[in-house]
Amino acid sequence: MLIKDGIRMDGRKPDELRPIKIEAGVLYRADGSCYLEWGGNKIMAAVYGPREALPRHIQDPTKAIVNARYNMASFSVEERKRPGPDRRSTEISKVTSEALESVIFTELFPRTTIDVCIEVLDAEAGTRCAGITAAAVALADAGIPMRDLPVACAAGKIDGTIVLDLSSEEDKEGEADLPVAIAPRNEEILLLQMDGHLTYKEFEEALELAIKGCKEVVKLQRKALLNKYKTFEVE
Amino acid sequence: MLIKDGIRMDGRKPDELRPIKIEAGVLYRADGSCYLEWGGNKIMAAVYGPREALPRHIQDPTKAIVNARYNMASFSVEERKRPGPDRRSTEISKVTSEALESVIFTELFPRTTIDVCIEVLDAEAGTRCAGITAAAVALADAGIPMRDLPVACAAGKIDGTIVLDLSSEEDKEGEADLPVAIAPRNEEILLLQMDGHLTYKEFEEALELAIKGCKEVVKLQRKALLNKYKTFEVE
Amino acid sequence: MLIKDGIRMDGRKPDELRPIKIEAGVLYRADGSCYLEWGGNKIMAAVYGPREALPRHIQDPTKAIVNARYNMASFSVEERKRPGPDRRSTEISKVTSEALESVIFTELFPRTTIDVCIEVLDAEAGTRCAGITAAAVALADAGIPMRDLPVACAAGKIDGTIVLDLSSEEDKEGEADLPVAIAPRNEEILLLQMDGHLTYKEFEEALELAIKGCKEVVKLQRKALLNKYKTFEVE
Amino acid sequence: MDIPEVKRVSAVKRDHLARLAKEGKRPDGRGPDEYRPIKIERNVIKKAEGSARVKIGNTMVLAGIKLEVGEPYPDSPEEGAMSTSAELPPLASPEFEPGPPKPDAIELARVVDRGIRESKYIQLDKLCIEPGEKVWIVFIDLHILDYDGNLFDACSLAASAALQKAVIPNERYGFGDNEPLPVTSPPVSCTFVKYENFIVVDPNLDEEQIAQARFTVALDKNGDIRAMQKGLKGSFTIDEIKNNIKRAQIHAQKIRKLLEE
Amino acid sequence: MDIPEVKRVSAVKRDHLARLAKEGKRPDGRGPDEYRPIKIERNVIKKAEGSARVKIGNTMVLAGIKLEVGEPYPDSPEEGAMSTSAELPPLASPEFEPGPPKPDAIELARVVDRGIRESKYIQLDKLCIEPGEKVWIVFIDLHILDYDGNLFDACSLAASAALQKAVIPNERYGFGDNEPLPVTSPPVSCTFVKYENFIVVDPNLDEEQIAQARFTVALDKNGDIRAMQKGLKGSFTIDEIKNNIKRAQIHAQKIRKLLEE
Amino acid sequence: MDIPEVKRVSAVKRDHLARLAKEGKRPDGRGPDEYRPIKIERNVIKKAEGSARVKIGNTMVLAGIKLEVGEPYPDSPEEGAMSTSAELPPLASPEFEPGPPKPDAIELARVVDRGIRESKYIQLDKLCIEPGEKVWIVFIDLHILDYDGNLFDACSLAASAALQKAVIPNERYGFGDNEPLPVTSPPVSCTFVKYENFIVVDPNLDEEQIAQARFTVALDKNGDIRAMQKGLKGSFTIDEIKNNIKRAQIHAQKIRKLLEE
C-alpha cells in the first residue's frame, strides 16, 4: 500500500516533488560546480573544461567531447558499494553524457573535452535525474555555452496511480519508473528511460507529469545560479 | 573402451575424419570469412586487413603483423565460460598467429596488421585445428597472398591405437593428442603440439596420419573457396 | 618474551644486526645488480638505465625519472602470494623510488628513466630496508652518479627495549618498527616510516640506533662494490 | 572516463543520406516504416541450453542461453536470477576492438535485459531449487557476428527466440530429466533513429552512423510498454516519442508472429 | 611500473614562492606554524554508519564509514577488521584521473590507516560477533571533494571524526538495536613540507607542488608517536625530523580539541 | 589482441650469425648439439616448500614450490591439483615489462606444465586430504632472474629439480609432520631453434632473436614423448622434427643425470 486517500507514504501528493536544495559554485578547484540535495539524495557535480582532449587521438576536430562520469560513493548506499564503475553506472554515464551534449554548443570548442563529474554521496532513488540536474547547474556555473538549461525528473506508477518523483520505497515496490531529461524551453526530450509496465495512456500521463516536474525543478536551478551571482555582487 | 573391433565409439574407423562442412565468404562486414562445422564444432572466422597498424609504435616497417584471436563463446561449452581470454586461449592465439604468419607474404604489407578472428560458437574437441582451418579459408577469401593454404588436423592415441581427429570423449579418455598444422604443398610443419604419451615409433605413425588428415581437409577448403567463386559467377 | 637478560630470542644483543651478505654485479643482462642476504631475506636487485623514457609523454625534460619496483616472489612468504603488485608493494615502490631519487644526479639524464627492480625471493622482516640497500649497490654497479650511497636499516621496540633490525617474530610481537634510509655522509633522512607506539624519547633513541645500523651496513655495501672491482682486476 | 568513440563518416555519404532523407527516402530504398528481412533460426548451438541466430538484413547475432546453479539474491530467496551480456567482438566489424565490454555493449545488454525482465518473460519464481540456497541462474549471452545496424532489435529478438525453446539442464546436475525453461510471452523491441528530422525504423549501419537520436521500446503482447531507452546526442520532441511508440506497436505485432511460428 | 606523474609548476610561481620562503613567508600569508581554518561536520551522509566532512582551507574531504559482517583473519579469530580506501576522483582536481587507485591514493589511505590502527582507535576486539566465524569489518572510505593541499591531515581528521559517532548497524542485520561503534581516543595527524629549506605545516597546493620533502606524524592523546611517513624526493636532517615532531605535538593538541567539541 | 612484440636485432648481427651458420658455427663457439654449462642448486628459498635455481650459461631462473589446501576439481575428487605460472620480470631483461603475464610467459608456463603433468611427475592421486573436500594444490612459480635464451629448458629443469626435494607442509596446517612430496621420474625438456636452416640445441639470446622456428620436446625416463611445442613464425620439415626428437633423446639422458646427482 504505497498510496492511501491520494496521499503517499511520505505525505506527498501524487504530483508533488521531494524537497530540493541546490547550491552553485561550491568547489574551489572545479571550473563549475553544484551541490544538490533532492529527497535523501546528496550529489556533488563538477565541470572541468573545455580543455585539450588527451591523448590526442581521441580529439574530434569538429567539436568538444562531453564526458560525464556518474559515480556512487561506496558509502552512499545501504550495502557498501565496491569503488569503481559497474555496469549500471557505465550506462548512466553514457546516457547522461548524451543528454548533456544535446544542449552544449560543442562545435565552439573543437579538439577539447568537457568533463562532467557527478558524485552521488548519499543515495535515495532518482540519482540519475538528480545527477543531470546538478550537472546542468555546474555546466552553467562553468560558463559553458548551452542553448538551454537541461533538467531531469522522473515520473512513475505506484498502486496503479501515476505519480511524480518516486521515493526509494516507491521505486522498489512500484510498477514503473520513467526518468526524463528535457531542454525546458521547447520541451525536447534529451533522456528517456523506462522500466516497468505502462499502457500507452499511462505513459502519456506519466510523461506529462515528468515534464511538469522538470519545469518546477528548473526554477530551483535558475534560483541557485542567480544566488551565486548575487553573492558575488554583494562580495 | 574407446575402440572395439577397429571401430570407434562414434562408428568411425581409426583413420576417419568427423564430418566437415566449410563455407567461405559468409559475413558482410569482414574482408574475408569462413563458417566451418567439424564434428560438433562450429567456428566462425573473419579476416580484416591488411590495415594500418595502430597505435603506430607497434608497426613493423618491414612487414605485416599477423594477429590471430581465438575466442570461445561463453555458451560453446558444457559449463558456461566467462567471457574474455584465458591462459588457454592466449596460448592458442599465439601459436595460431605464428602458424598462419608462416605462409603469408607479410613483407608485402609493411606497417599493417592482418587481424584474424576465430570464434568458437560450439565446441567438441579439436577446436584449434578447426579454427586454423577456418582461418585459412577466411584469409584466402580476403585475398591475402599466401604461399600455400594452411590446414590443420590432429591425430592421437586411444586404447593403444593411433587414430585420426579425436572426438571429445577420445580426447578426455585417450592417451595422447597431436594437433598439427601444415602447408600441404611441401608438408612443412607450421604448428605442432602434443600432450600425452607416445613412443617415438607411435609419434611417427601419428604424425603421418595427421598429415594424411590435413590433406583430406585441404580438399574441402579448396572446394569451399571454389563454391564461393562459382556463386559469384552465377550471380 | 622477546628479550631476556639483554639477549634476543635469536641470540642477538639489542644493537646487533642479523648476518648480512652482499654481492655486486651478479646478473648478466642488467646494467647493474646486487644479490643480498640479510637474515632470512634474499633479495635480487637490478638497474636498467638511464634509458629513453617511453611512451614519450612521460618524459621529464629536466631530469631522469627513478622508477623502483619492489616485488615479492609468490614463494617468498609463508602463504603463497598472488603474483602482481598489491597495495603494500605499491606503497613500498613509491617510497623507495623517492628515497633513491634523493641521491641520484637525475638532472644529468633528462628524458630518461632509471629503472630499479627489487625482487624479494625469500622474506623474513625488513625487506624494504634490505631492498633499498641492495638497490643502492646495484645503482652504483650500474655507474649511476650519486652524491652518496644510500643505505637502510630499521630499529624498533620489543618488550619496552629499543633494538636494531627486527626479526620476523619481533616485528609481529613487538611494539614498534621504524625503517629508515639515509645518505650516510651527512645523515640525511631519505626514508622514514613508523608504525607502533613510541614516546618522543624512545623515538630519539630508536632513530639514533637505526642510523648506527645504517652506518654498519654501508661498510658491507662498499666492500661488496670493492670486491667486484677487485675481481675485475684479477681477471 | 570512457570516451565515446568518434564516429567518422565521410562528408559525401552524410550529404547523400541527408538529400535522400529530405525526399523521405532511405539509402537502401526502404520506406521509413519498413524492416529489413528478418530470419530466425533456433537451436543452432548444441552445447547451449537454448540458442538462436537472428538476421535482420546483413546484421547477424547469436544468442546463447546457459543455466547454472547458484545462490539466490537475499531479497528474493525463492527466485532464480538472470544475467545478460553482450560482446561486440572484432569479428563482427572493423570498428570493434577486443577487450572487456565498452559502454556501447553494456548499454545494449542492459536494454535487452530490461525488456525481458520487465515483461517477466522468464518465470524466475519457477527456478527455485532449494529456497534461500540454490536457484537456477539464466545467462543470456549475445554474440554479434555481423554488424550492419540495429543491434538492439536483433539481440532482443535472438534472446527471446533462444529462451523460447531453452531447457533446464537437470540431467547435467543429476536432478532428473531436462525440462523446458518456463517462459511466458516474449517482449518485442522496436528501434528508431532520427537523422535530418527523418525518423526510420530498423536503421542500417549507414543510418546509425549519421543518426542524431535513437529510441528503443520493448512491448508486451498487449502492446503495453515494458522498457524504453532514448540514446545518442540529439533529442526527440514529445510528439515524436509518442509517434514512435504507436509505430512500434504495429511493427511489434508482425515481429511477434515470426517468434510464434 | 607506476611512473610518478611529472608535476608541472610554472617557473614564475616557483621563483615567487622561493623568494617568499627566504623571508619566511608563505604564499597565502600564513606563518610557518599556522594551519588554515579547519571545519568539521559530522553525520552528513544518512546511508553511512558514520560520516564527516572536513575542510582545511579550500581542501574538502568526506569520510564515510560502512560496517559489514565478514570472516575474521585466521590469526585473530575474535577481532573485527578494518580497511581504509581513498579515492582521488576527477571531481576534486583537474589533475586527478578516473581509474583504480594510483600510488598517491594508496599511500594516502595506508598512512591514514596506520594512524588509526596503531593508536587502536577502533576497539576491534569488541567487534566479534561469533568467534572465528563472524566479525564486523569497518570500511573507512575517503572521498576527496576539493583538493587544495594537505590531504593527509584532512583525511585523517575526517576518518577520526566519522568513526567517533559511527554506529554498529545491528538493525540492518537483525542483531537488535544499533549501538555506538566502540572507539578510544583518536589519533591526530600533522603534516609538514619542506621547500627551499623552509618547513611549513599544513601545506596548500602551491606549496605541495614545489615541496621537496613531506613528513606526516600521527600522535595519540599523550603526544606519543603512532605512525610516521616521510615522502617525496628530498630529504630531512635528523634535527628537522625531531623538530617536526615537537611542532606537531603542539598542533595536535589544538586539533584534538576540535574533535572533542 | 596481444600484439607479438616486434623483435629488433641489428642487421649487422643478423648477417654475422647467418654467415657463421653457413659454416655450421654458433656465435659463442658451441657445436650445434652442445648445451651451455648447466648448474642446479636446490633448496635455495627457505619459505618455499621446494626450490631450485638453475643456470644454463648466463640464463638464470628460480623455481619455487608452494602447497596450499584447496578444493579438488569436481571430476577428480580424490586428486590434488597443480598450477604453473611464469613471470618475466623487468629485472631479467631490458625488454621485459611489468604487468600481468603476456602471451610469451603464458606459453612458457603452459609448456613446462604439460611436461610435468603428462609425465605424471607429481603423484596427484596421493595428494588427497579429504575426498571431494580438501586436496593439496601444488603451485609451481617460475621466476626468471637473467634472460640469455632458452627459458623453456631452464624453467622445466628448475621446476623438476624443485619438485624433486619438495615437502608437504603438514606442520603449517597442523596435519602432523612434513613429508616429502610424492614424485615419480621427472620429464626432461629439450629445445631447438632453427635459423638459416641451421638447427641448434639450447639457443642463446642472439640465436633466439633471429630464430625462425622453435621446437621443444619433453621426454620421460624411457625417452618417450610426453609433450611437444613448435613455436615462432617459421616451419620445420617432417624430417627436421623427427631428427630433433632423436637428438633430444640423447641430450635428455645427460640432463637427467644432473637431476639425479
CSV table of N, CA and C in Angstrom, one decimal, chain B residues 146-218:
chain,number,residue,atom,x,y,z
B,146,MET,N,49.2,-15.8,-50.0
B,146,MET,CA,49.8,-16.8,-49.2
B,146,MET,C,50.6,-17.8,-50.1
B,147,ARG,N,51.7,-18.3,-49.6
B,147,ARG,CA,52.4,-19.3,-50.5
B,147,ARG,C,51.8,-20.6,-50.5
B,148,ASP,N,50.9,-20.9,-49.6
B,148,ASP,CA,50.1,-22.2,-49.6
B,148,ASP,C,48.9,-22.0,-48.7
B,149,LEU,N,48.0,-22.9,-48.8
B,149,LEU,CA,46.7,-22.8,-48.0
B,149,LEU,C,46.9,-23.6,-46.7
B,150,PRO,N,47.2,-23.0,-45.6
B,150,PRO,CA,47.4,-23.9,-44.4
B,150,PRO,C,46.2,-24.7,-44.0
B,151,VAL,N,46.4,-25.8,-43.3
B,151,VAL,CA,45.4,-26.6,-42.9
B,151,VAL,C,45.8,-27.4,-41.6
B,152,ALA,N,44.9,-27.8,-40.8
B,152,ALA,CA,45.3,-28.4,-39.5
B,152,ALA,C,44.4,-29.6,-39.3
B,153,CYS,N,45.0,-30.6,-38.6
B,153,CYS,CA,44.2,-31.8,-38.2
B,153,CYS,C,45.0,-32.4,-37.1
B,154,ALA,N,44.3,-33.1,-36.2
B,154,ALA,CA,45.0,-33.8,-35.1
B,154,ALA,C,45.0,-35.3,-35.3
B,155,ALA,N,46.0,-36.0,-34.8
B,155,ALA,CA,46.0,-37.4,-34.6
B,155,ALA,C,46.1,-37.6,-33.1
B,156,GLY,N,45.9,-38.9,-32.7
B,156,GLY,CA,46.0,-39.2,-31.2
B,156,GLY,C,46.1,-40.6,-31.0
B,157,LYS,N,46.1,-41.0,-29.7
B,157,LYS,CA,46.2,-42.4,-29.4
B,157,LYS,C,45.1,-42.7,-28.4
B,158,ILE,N,44.3,-43.8,-28.7
B,158,ILE,CA,43.3,-44.2,-27.8
B,158,ILE,C,43.3,-45.7,-27.7
B,159,ASP,N,43.2,-46.2,-26.5
B,159,ASP,CA,43.3,-47.7,-26.3
B,159,ASP,C,44.6,-48.3,-27.0
B,160,GLY,N,45.7,-47.5,-27.0
B,160,GLY,CA,46.9,-48.0,-27.7
B,160,GLY,C,46.9,-47.9,-29.2
B,161,THR,N,45.8,-47.4,-29.8
B,161,THR,CA,45.8,-47.3,-31.2
B,161,THR,C,45.9,-45.9,-31.7
B,162,ILE,N,46.7,-45.7,-32.7
B,162,ILE,CA,46.8,-44.3,-33.3
B,162,ILE,C,45.6,-44.0,-34.2
B,163,VAL,N,44.9,-43.0,-33.9
B,163,VAL,CA,43.7,-42.6,-34.6
B,163,VAL,C,43.7,-41.2,-35.1
B,164,LEU,N,42.8,-40.9,-36.0
B,164,LEU,CA,42.8,-39.5,-36.6
B,164,LEU,C,41.6,-38.7,-35.9
B,165,ASP,N,41.9,-37.4,-35.6
B,165,ASP,CA,40.8,-36.5,-35.3
B,165,ASP,C,40.0,-36.9,-34.1
B,166,LEU,N,40.5,-36.8,-32.9
B,166,LEU,CA,39.9,-37.2,-31.7
B,166,LEU,C,38.5,-36.6,-31.5
B,167,SER,N,37.6,-37.3,-31.0
B,167,SER,CA,36.3,-36.8,-30.6
B,167,SER,C,36.5,-36.3,-29.1
B,168,SER,N,35.4,-35.7,-28.6
B,168,SER,CA,35.5,-35.1,-27.2
B,168,SER,C,35.9,-36.2,-26.2
B,169,GLU,N,35.2,-37.3,-26.3
B,169,GLU,CA,35.4,-38.4,-25.4
B,169,GLU,C,36.8,-39.0,-25.5
B,170,GLU,N,37.2,-39.2,-26.8
B,170,GLU,CA,38.5,-39.7,-27.0
B,170,GLU,C,39.6,-38.8,-26.5
B,171,ASP,N,39.4,-37.5,-26.6
B,171,ASP,CA,40.3,-36.6,-26.1
B,171,ASP,C,40.5,-36.7,-24.6
B,172,LYS,N,39.3,-36.8,-23.9
B,172,LYS,CA,39.3,-36.9,-22.5
B,172,LYS,C,39.9,-38.2,-22.0
B,173,GLU,N,39.5,-39.3,-22.6
B,173,GLU,CA,39.9,-40.6,-22.1
B,173,GLU,C,41.2,-41.2,-22.7
B,174,GLY,N,41.6,-40.6,-23.9
B,174,GLY,CA,42.7,-41.1,-24.7
B,174,GLY,C,44.0,-40.9,-24.1
B,175,GLU,N,45.1,-41.4,-24.8
B,175,GLU,CA,46.4,-41.3,-24.2
B,175,GLU,C,47.3,-40.2,-24.8
B,176,ALA,N,46.9,-39.7,-25.9
B,176,ALA,CA,47.7,-38.6,-26.5
B,176,ALA,C,46.9,-37.9,-27.6
B,177,ASP,N,47.3,-36.6,-27.7
B,177,ASP,CA,46.7,-35.7,-28.7
B,177,ASP,C,47.8,-35.0,-29.4
B,178,LEU,N,47.8,-34.9,-30.7
B,178,LEU,CA,48.8,-34.3,-31.5
B,178,LEU,C,48.3,-33.4,-32.6
B,179,PRO,N,47.9,-32.2,-32.3
B,179,PRO,CA,47.4,-31.3,-33.3
B,179,PRO,C,48.6,-30.8,-34.2
B,180,VAL,N,48.3,-30.8,-35.5
B,180,VAL,CA,49.4,-30.4,-36.4
B,180,VAL,C,48.8,-29.5,-37.5
B,181,ALA,N,49.5,-28.4,-37.8
B,181,ALA,CA,49.1,-27.6,-39.0
B,181,ALA,C,50.2,-27.7,-40.0
B,182,ILE,N,49.9,-27.8,-41.3
B,182,ILE,CA,50.9,-27.9,-42.3
B,182,ILE,C,50.6,-26.9,-43.5
B,183,ALA,N,51.6,-26.6,-44.2
B,183,ALA,CA,51.5,-26.1,-45.5
B,183,ALA,C,51.5,-27.3,-46.4
B,184,PRO,N,50.4,-27.7,-47.0
B,184,PRO,CA,50.3,-29.0,-47.6
B,184,PRO,C,51.2,-29.3,-48.8
B,185,ARG,N,51.5,-28.2,-49.6
B,185,ARG,CA,52.2,-28.5,-50.8
B,185,ARG,C,53.5,-29.2,-50.5
B,186,ASN,N,54.3,-28.7,-49.6
B,186,ASN,CA,55.6,-29.5,-49.3
B,186,ASN,C,55.6,-30.0,-47.9
B,187,GLU,N,54.5,-30.1,-47.3
B,187,GLU,CA,54.3,-30.8,-46.0
B,187,GLU,C,55.2,-30.1,-44.9
B,188,GLU,N,55.4,-28.8,-44.9
B,188,GLU,CA,56.0,-28.1,-43.8
B,188,GLU,C,55.1,-28.1,-42.6
B,189,ILE,N,55.8,-28.2,-41.4
B,189,ILE,CA,55.0,-28.2,-40.2
B,189,ILE,C,54.9,-26.8,-39.7
B,190,LEU,N,53.7,-26.2,-39.6
B,190,LEU,CA,53.5,-24.8,-39.2
B,190,LEU,C,53.2,-24.8,-37.7
B,191,LEU,N,52.5,-25.8,-37.2
B,191,LEU,CA,52.1,-25.9,-35.8
B,191,LEU,C,52.2,-27.4,-35.4
B,192,LEU,N,52.7,-27.6,-34.2
B,192,LEU,CA,52.8,-28.9,-33.7
B,192,LEU,C,52.8,-28.8,-32.2
B,193,GLN,N,51.8,-29.4,-31.6
B,193,GLN,CA,51.8,-29.5,-30.2
B,193,GLN,C,51.5,-30.9,-29.8
B,194,MET,N,51.8,-31.3,-28.6
B,194,MET,CA,51.4,-32.7,-28.2
B,194,MET,C,51.4,-32.8,-26.7
B,195,ASP,N,50.4,-33.5,-26.2
B,195,ASP,CA,50.4,-33.9,-24.8
B,195,ASP,C,49.9,-35.3,-24.7
B,196,GLY,N,50.5,-36.0,-23.7
B,196,GLY,CA,50.1,-37.4,-23.5
B,196,GLY,C,51.3,-38.3,-23.5
B,197,HIS,N,51.3,-39.4,-24.1
B,197,HIS,CA,52.4,-40.3,-24.1
B,197,HIS,C,52.5,-41.1,-25.4
B,198,LEU,N,53.6,-40.8,-26.1
B,198,LEU,CA,53.8,-41.5,-27.3
B,198,LEU,C,55.2,-42.0,-27.4
B,199,THR,N,55.4,-43.2,-27.8
B,199,THR,CA,56.8,-43.6,-28.1
B,199,THR,C,57.2,-42.9,-29.4
B,200,TYR,N,58.5,-43.0,-29.7
B,200,TYR,CA,59.0,-42.3,-30.9
B,200,TYR,C,58.3,-43.0,-32.1
B,201,LYS,N,58.2,-44.3,-32.1
B,201,LYS,CA,57.5,-45.0,-33.2
B,201,LYS,C,56.1,-44.5,-33.4
B,202,GLU,N,55.3,-44.5,-32.2
B,202,GLU,CA,53.9,-44.1,-32.3
B,202,GLU,C,53.8,-42.6,-32.8
B,203,PHE,N,54.8,-41.8,-32.4
B,203,PHE,CA,54.8,-40.4,-32.9
B,203,PHE,C,54.9,-40.4,-34.4
B,204,GLU,N,55.8,-41.2,-35.0
B,204,GLU,CA,56.0,-41.2,-36.4
B,204,GLU,C,54.6,-41.6,-37.1
B,205,GLU,N,54.0,-42.6,-36.5
B,205,GLU,CA,52.7,-43.1,-37.1
B,205,GLU,C,51.7,-42.0,-37.0
B,206,ALA,N,51.6,-41.4,-35.8
B,206,ALA,CA,50.6,-40.3,-35.6
B,206,ALA,C,50.8,-39.1,-36.5
B,207,LEU,N,52.0,-38.7,-36.7
B,207,LEU,CA,52.3,-37.6,-37.5
B,207,LEU,C,51.9,-37.8,-38.9
B,208,GLU,N,52.2,-39.0,-39.4
B,208,GLU,CA,51.9,-39.4,-40.8
B,208,GLU,C,50.4,-39.3,-40.9
B,209,LEU,N,49.6,-39.9,-39.9
B,209,LEU,CA,48.2,-39.9,-40.0
B,209,LEU,C,47.6,-38.5,-40.0
B,210,ALA,N,48.2,-37.6,-39.1
B,210,ALA,CA,47.7,-36.2,-39.0
B,210,ALA,C,47.9,-35.5,-40.4
B,211,ILE,N,49.0,-35.8,-41.0
B,211,ILE,CA,49.3,-35.1,-42.3
B,211,ILE,C,48.3,-35.7,-43.4
B,212,LYS,N,48.0,-37.0,-43.3
B,212,LYS,CA,47.0,-37.5,-44.2
B,212,LYS,C,45.7,-36.8,-44.0
B,213,GLY,N,45.3,-36.6,-42.7
B,213,GLY,CA,44.1,-35.9,-42.4
B,213,GLY,C,44.1,-34.5,-43.0
B,214,CYS,N,45.2,-33.8,-42.8
B,214,CYS,CA,45.3,-32.4,-43.3
B,214,CYS,C,45.0,-32.4,-44.8
B,215,LYS,N,45.5,-33.4,-45.5
B,215,LYS,CA,45.4,-33.4,-47.0
B,215,LYS,C,44.0,-33.7,-47.4
B,216,GLU,N,43.2,-34.4,-46.6
B,216,GLU,CA,41.8,-34.6,-46.9
B,216,GLU,C,41.1,-33.2,-46.7
B,217,VAL,N,41.4,-32.6,-45.5
B,217,VAL,CA,40.7,-31.4,-45.2
B,217,VAL,C,41.0,-30.3,-46.2
B,218,VAL,N,42.2,-30.2,-46.7
B,218,VAL,CA,42.5,-29.1,-47.6
B,218,VAL,C,41.7,-29.2,-48.9
